[in-house]
Amino acid sequence: MDKQGQEKFLSFILQRVQEGKEEEAREILLENFKKQDEGTFSQEDIQTFIPKMISLIKPEKLAEIQAVVKNFSGDFSNN
């Protein structure tokens, strides 16, 4: 994912996290983007990322987020 894609993904997710959890979500996402940029982002990172993010997402937005994350992780596995 390029920088522009990362920024869009970050914005999309942050608009859907629980109130007060935005900074925690931002830190998780930025760390994963850093690993992706360095080429060290792994399937294990994805498996850690998903449960952490699920705990921060507004319950009513969870299905929407899961669809996007599935696409994101699918894109990762194709690289």
Coordinates of C-alpha atoms in Angstrom, one line a residue, residues 1 3 9 12 17-19 21 27-28 43-45 53 55 68 72-73:
M1 CA 0.0 0.0 0.0
K3 CA 1.5 6.4 1.3
F9 CA -7.0 3.6 5.3
F12 CA -11.3 5.5 7.2
V17 CA -13.1 3.8 16.2
Q18 CA -14.7 4.2 19.6
E19 CA -14.6 7.7 21.1
K21 CA -9.6 5.3 21.2
E27 CA -0.4 4.1 16.8
I28 CA -1.3 0.5 15.9
Q43 CA 1.0 -12.7 8.4
E44 CA 1.6 -12.8 12.2
D45 CA 1.4 -9.0 12.3
M53 CA -8.4 -3.2 16.0
S55 CA -11.5 -4.1 20.3
V68 CA -11.9 -3.4 4.4
F72 CA -6.1 -5.0 3.0
S73 CA -4.8 -8.3 4.1

